[in-house]
Coordinates of C-alpha atoms in Angstrom, one line a residue:
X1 CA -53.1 45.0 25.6
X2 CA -53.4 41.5 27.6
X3 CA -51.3 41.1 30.5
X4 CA -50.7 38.0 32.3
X5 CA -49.4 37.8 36.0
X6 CA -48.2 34.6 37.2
X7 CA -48.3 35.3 40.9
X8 CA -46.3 32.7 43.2
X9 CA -46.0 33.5 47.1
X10 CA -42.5 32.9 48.4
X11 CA -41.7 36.4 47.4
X12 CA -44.4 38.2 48.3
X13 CA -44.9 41.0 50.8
X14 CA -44.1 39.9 53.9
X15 CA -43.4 36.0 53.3
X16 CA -40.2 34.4 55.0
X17 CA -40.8 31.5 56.4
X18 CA -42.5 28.1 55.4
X19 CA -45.5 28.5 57.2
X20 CA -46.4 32.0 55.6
X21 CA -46.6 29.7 52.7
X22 CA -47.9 26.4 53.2
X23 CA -52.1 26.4 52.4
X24 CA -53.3 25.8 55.7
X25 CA -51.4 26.8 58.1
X26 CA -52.2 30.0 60.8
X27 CA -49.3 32.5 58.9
X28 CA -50.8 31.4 55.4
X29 CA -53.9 32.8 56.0
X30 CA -52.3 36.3 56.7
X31 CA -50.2 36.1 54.2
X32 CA -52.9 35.5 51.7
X33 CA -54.0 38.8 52.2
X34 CA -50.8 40.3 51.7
X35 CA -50.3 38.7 48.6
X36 CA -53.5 39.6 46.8
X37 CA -52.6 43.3 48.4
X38 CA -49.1 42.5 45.8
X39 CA -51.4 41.4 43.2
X40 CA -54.1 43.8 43.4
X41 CA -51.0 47.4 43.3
X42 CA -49.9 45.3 40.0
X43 CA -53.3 45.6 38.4
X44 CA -53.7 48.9 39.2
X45 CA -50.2 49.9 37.8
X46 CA -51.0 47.5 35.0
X47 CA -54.5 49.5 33.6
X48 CA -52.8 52.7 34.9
X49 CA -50.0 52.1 31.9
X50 CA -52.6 51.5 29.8
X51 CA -53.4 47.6 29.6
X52 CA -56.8 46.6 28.9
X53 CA -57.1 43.2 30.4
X54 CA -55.3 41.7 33.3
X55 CA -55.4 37.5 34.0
X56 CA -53.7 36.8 37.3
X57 CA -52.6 32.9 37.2
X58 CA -52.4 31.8 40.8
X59 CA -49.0 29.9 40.5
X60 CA -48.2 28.5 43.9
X61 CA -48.5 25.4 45.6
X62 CA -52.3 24.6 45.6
X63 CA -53.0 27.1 43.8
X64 CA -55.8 28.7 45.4
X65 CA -54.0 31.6 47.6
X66 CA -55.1 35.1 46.3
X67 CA -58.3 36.1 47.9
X68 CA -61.0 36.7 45.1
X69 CA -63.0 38.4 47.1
X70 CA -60.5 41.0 47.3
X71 CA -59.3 41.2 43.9
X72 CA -59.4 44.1 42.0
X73 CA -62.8 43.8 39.7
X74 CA -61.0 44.9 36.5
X75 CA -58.9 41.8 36.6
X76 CA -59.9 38.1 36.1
X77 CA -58.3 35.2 38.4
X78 CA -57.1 31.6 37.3
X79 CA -57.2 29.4 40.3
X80 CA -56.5 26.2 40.7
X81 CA -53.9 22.8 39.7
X82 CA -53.7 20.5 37.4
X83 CA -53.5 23.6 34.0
X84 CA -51.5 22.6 30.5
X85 CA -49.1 25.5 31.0
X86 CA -48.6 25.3 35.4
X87 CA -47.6 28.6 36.2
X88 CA -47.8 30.0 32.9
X89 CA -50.9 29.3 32.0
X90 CA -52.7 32.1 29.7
X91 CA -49.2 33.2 28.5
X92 CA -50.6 32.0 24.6
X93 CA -53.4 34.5 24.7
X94 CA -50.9 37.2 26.3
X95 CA -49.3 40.5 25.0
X96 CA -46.9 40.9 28.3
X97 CA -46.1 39.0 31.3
X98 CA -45.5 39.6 34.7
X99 CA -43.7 37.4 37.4
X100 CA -45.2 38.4 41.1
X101 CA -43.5 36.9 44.2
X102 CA -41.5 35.1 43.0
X103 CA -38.0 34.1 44.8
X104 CA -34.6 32.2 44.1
X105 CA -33.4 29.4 42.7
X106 CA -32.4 26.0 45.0
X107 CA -29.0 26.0 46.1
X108 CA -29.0 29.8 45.8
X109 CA -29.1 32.6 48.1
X110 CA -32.3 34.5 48.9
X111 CA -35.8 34.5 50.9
X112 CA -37.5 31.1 50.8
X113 CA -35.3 30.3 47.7
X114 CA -35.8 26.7 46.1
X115 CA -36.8 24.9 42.6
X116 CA -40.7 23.8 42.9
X117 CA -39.8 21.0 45.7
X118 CA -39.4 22.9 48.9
X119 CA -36.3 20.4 49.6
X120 CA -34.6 17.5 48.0
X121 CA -34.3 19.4 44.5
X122 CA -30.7 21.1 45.2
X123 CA -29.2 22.6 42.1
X124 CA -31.0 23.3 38.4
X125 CA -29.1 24.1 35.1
X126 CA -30.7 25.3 31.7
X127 CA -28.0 25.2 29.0
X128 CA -25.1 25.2 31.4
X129 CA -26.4 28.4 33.4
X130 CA -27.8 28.0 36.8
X131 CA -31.4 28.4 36.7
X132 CA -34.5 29.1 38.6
X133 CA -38.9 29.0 38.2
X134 CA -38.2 32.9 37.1
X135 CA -35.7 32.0 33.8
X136 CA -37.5 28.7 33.4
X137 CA -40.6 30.8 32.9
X138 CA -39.4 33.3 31.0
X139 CA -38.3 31.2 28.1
X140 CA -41.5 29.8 28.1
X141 CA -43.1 33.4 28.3
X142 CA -39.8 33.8 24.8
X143 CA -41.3 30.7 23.0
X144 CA -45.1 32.4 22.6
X145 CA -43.1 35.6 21.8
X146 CA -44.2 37.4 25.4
X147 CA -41.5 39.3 27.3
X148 CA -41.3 39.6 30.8
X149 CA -42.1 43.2 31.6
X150 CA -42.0 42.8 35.7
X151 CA -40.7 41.0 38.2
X152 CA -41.4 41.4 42.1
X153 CA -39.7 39.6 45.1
X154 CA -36.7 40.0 47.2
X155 CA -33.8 41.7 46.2
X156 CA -31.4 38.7 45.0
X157 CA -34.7 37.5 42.7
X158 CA -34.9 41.0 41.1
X159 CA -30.8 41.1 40.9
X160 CA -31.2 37.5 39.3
X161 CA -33.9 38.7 37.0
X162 CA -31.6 40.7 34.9
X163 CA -29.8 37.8 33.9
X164 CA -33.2 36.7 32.0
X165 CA -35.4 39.6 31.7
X166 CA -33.2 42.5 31.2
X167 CA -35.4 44.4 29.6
X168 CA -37.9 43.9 32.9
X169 CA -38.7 46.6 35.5
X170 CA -38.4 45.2 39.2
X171 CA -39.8 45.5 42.9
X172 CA -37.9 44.3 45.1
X173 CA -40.6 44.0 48.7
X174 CA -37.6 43.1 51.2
X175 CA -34.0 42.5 51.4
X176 CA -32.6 39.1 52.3
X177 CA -31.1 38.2 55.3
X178 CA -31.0 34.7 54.9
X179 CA -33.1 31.9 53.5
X180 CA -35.4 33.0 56.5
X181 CA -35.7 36.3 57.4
X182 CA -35.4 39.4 55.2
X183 CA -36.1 43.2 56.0
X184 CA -39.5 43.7 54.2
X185 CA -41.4 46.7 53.7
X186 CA -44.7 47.9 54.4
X187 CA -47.4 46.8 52.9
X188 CA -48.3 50.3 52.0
X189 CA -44.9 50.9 50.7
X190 CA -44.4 47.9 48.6
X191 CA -47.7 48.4 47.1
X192 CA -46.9 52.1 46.0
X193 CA -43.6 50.3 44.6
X194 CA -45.2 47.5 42.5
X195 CA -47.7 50.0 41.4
X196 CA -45.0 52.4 39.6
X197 CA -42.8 50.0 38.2
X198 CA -45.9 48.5 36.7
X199 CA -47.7 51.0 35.1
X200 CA -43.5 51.7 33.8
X201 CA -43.5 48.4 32.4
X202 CA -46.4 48.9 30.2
X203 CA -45.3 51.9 29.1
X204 CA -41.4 50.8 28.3
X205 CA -43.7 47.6 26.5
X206 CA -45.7 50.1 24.2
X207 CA -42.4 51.4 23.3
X208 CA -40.4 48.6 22.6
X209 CA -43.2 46.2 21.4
X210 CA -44.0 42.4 20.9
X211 CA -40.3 40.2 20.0
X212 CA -40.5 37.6 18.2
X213 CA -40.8 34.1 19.3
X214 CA -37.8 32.5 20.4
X215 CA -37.4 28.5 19.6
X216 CA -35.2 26.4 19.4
X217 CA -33.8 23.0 21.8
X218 CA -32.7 23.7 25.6
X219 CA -31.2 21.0 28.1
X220 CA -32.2 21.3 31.6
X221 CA -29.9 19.1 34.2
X222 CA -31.1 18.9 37.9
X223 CA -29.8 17.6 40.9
X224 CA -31.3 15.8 43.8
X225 CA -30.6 15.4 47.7
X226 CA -30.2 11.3 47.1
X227 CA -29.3 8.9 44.5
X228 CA -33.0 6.9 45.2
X229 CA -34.6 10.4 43.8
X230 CA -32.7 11.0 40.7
X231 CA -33.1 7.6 39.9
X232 CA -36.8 7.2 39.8
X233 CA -36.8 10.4 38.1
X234 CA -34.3 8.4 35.3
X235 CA -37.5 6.3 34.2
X236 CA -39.0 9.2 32.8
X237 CA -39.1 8.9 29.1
X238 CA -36.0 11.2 27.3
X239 CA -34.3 11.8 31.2
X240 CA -30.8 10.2 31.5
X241 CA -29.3 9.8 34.7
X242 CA -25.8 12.2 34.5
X243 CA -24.6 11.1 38.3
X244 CA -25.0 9.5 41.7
X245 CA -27.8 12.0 41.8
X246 CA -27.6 14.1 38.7
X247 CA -30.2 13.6 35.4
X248 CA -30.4 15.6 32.2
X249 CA -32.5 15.7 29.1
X250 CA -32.9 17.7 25.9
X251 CA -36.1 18.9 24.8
X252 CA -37.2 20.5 21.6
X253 CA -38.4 23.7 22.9
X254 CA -38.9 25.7 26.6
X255 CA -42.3 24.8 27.3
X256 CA -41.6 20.8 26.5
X257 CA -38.9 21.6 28.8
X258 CA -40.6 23.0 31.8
X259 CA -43.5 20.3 31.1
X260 CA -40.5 17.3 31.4
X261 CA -39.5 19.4 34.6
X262 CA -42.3 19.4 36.3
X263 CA -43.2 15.5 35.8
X264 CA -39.8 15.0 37.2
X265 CA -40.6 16.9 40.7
X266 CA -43.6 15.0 40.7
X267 CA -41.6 11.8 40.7
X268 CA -38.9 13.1 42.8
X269 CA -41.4 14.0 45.4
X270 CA -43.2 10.6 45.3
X271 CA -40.2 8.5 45.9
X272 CA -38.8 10.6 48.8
X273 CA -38.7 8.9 52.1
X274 CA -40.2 10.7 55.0
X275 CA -36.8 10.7 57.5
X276 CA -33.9 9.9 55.1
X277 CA -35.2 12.6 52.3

């Protein structure tokens, strides 16, 4: 059994504020530690359960944030940008996946919440349902026929998760406050938490077994701080512009969809103006 853990940072141990997340900075380097503490009680739940290889896919920002130094040796790390799948990259050789630190959707409630842009991205829709990284994923994850077995973050992210992985164990590390603070737990503790519910998952996933790959077309609508944003993201190819600062498209399946996403960030990003957003 091949597991795959797409670990993002914002909802690790610990994290709840920008600087515990932004590569560089003084709290970054701490929290890097913490994370791979996260990553390192998954992988140990993970063989405990019974799986017999473990791929973590380092899925935030830079991409270069779990310390490999300190990885557990049992497990292999993917690290670094610029990968055909982002964030989900080794789901196709996968039998399970799991979604580590991850957080909130933009526009939504919760620690460190937002959609891939840290600001100017404000609401996301797939098929008419408010969405986040976590649902975009797991449809991705449903397209190669690999379910979500866990998912670790705040509390609001593991309520959220239901919605999209329902068959998924959680960990919820801290409670949310606000986007900004949150009552977390002990490393120690959260680690003895994401170990359990790990080595459940596998076992719930020998039960229930491998689905079957879910296809099929999905429409994605996103909305943007400005009108200058969501109309330089209108020139890419298949993305309409719905509003003032609204644009949609329809894409044949989840991971054409979440590949269309992410080139529209990338625009949206490049045409934002440093003072006016």
């Amino acid at each position: 059994m091949r597991v795959l853990i797409s670990a993002d940072m914002e909802g690790a141990t610990g994290t709840t504020w920008p600087e515990d997340v932004e590569p560089g900075a003084p709290a970054w380097q701490r929290m890097r530690r913490l994370l791979t503490g996260d990553v390192n009680a998954c992988i140990a739940g993970l063989f405990a359960g019974g799986a017999e290889e473990v791929l973590v896919n380092e899925a935030h920002e830079t991409q270069r944030n779990v310390l490999l130094e300190e990885l557990d040796p049992r497990a292999k790390l993917l690290i670094g940008r610029h990968k055909p799948l982002g964030m989900m990259q080794g789901v196709q050789d996968a039998d399970a996946v799991v979604l580590l630190g991850y957080h909130t959707g933009a526009g939504a409630n919760g620690v460190l919440a937002h959609t891939y842009l840290g600001a100017g991205l404000t609401g996301f829709r797939i098929d008419g349902t408010d969405a986040d990284e976590g649902r975009m994923n797991a449809l991705t994850a449903a397209e190669h026929g690999v379910p979500v077995i866990l998912v670790t973050g705040d509390d609001l992210t593991c309520a959220a998760a239901a919605a999209w992985a329902p068959e998924a164990r959680t960990a919820a590390v801290k409670e949310c406050v606000s986007r900004y603070a949150a009552v977390c737990l002990p490393p120690a503790v959260s680690a003895a938490l994401i170990r359990d519910r790990a080595e459940l998952a596998v076992r719930d996933h020998r039960l229930l077994g491998r689905p079957e790959p879910v296809t099929g077309p999905h429409r994605f609508e996103i909305d943007f701080h400005a009108t200058h944003q969501a109309e330089a993201v209108a020139a890419v190819p298949t993305v309409e512009l719905l509003g003032p600062c609204t644009v949609g498209y329809t894409a044949p399946g989840a991971t054409r969809a979440a590949r269309t996403f992410k080139v529209c960030t990338v625009v949206a990003r490049a045409a934002t103006e440093q003072q006016y957003g």
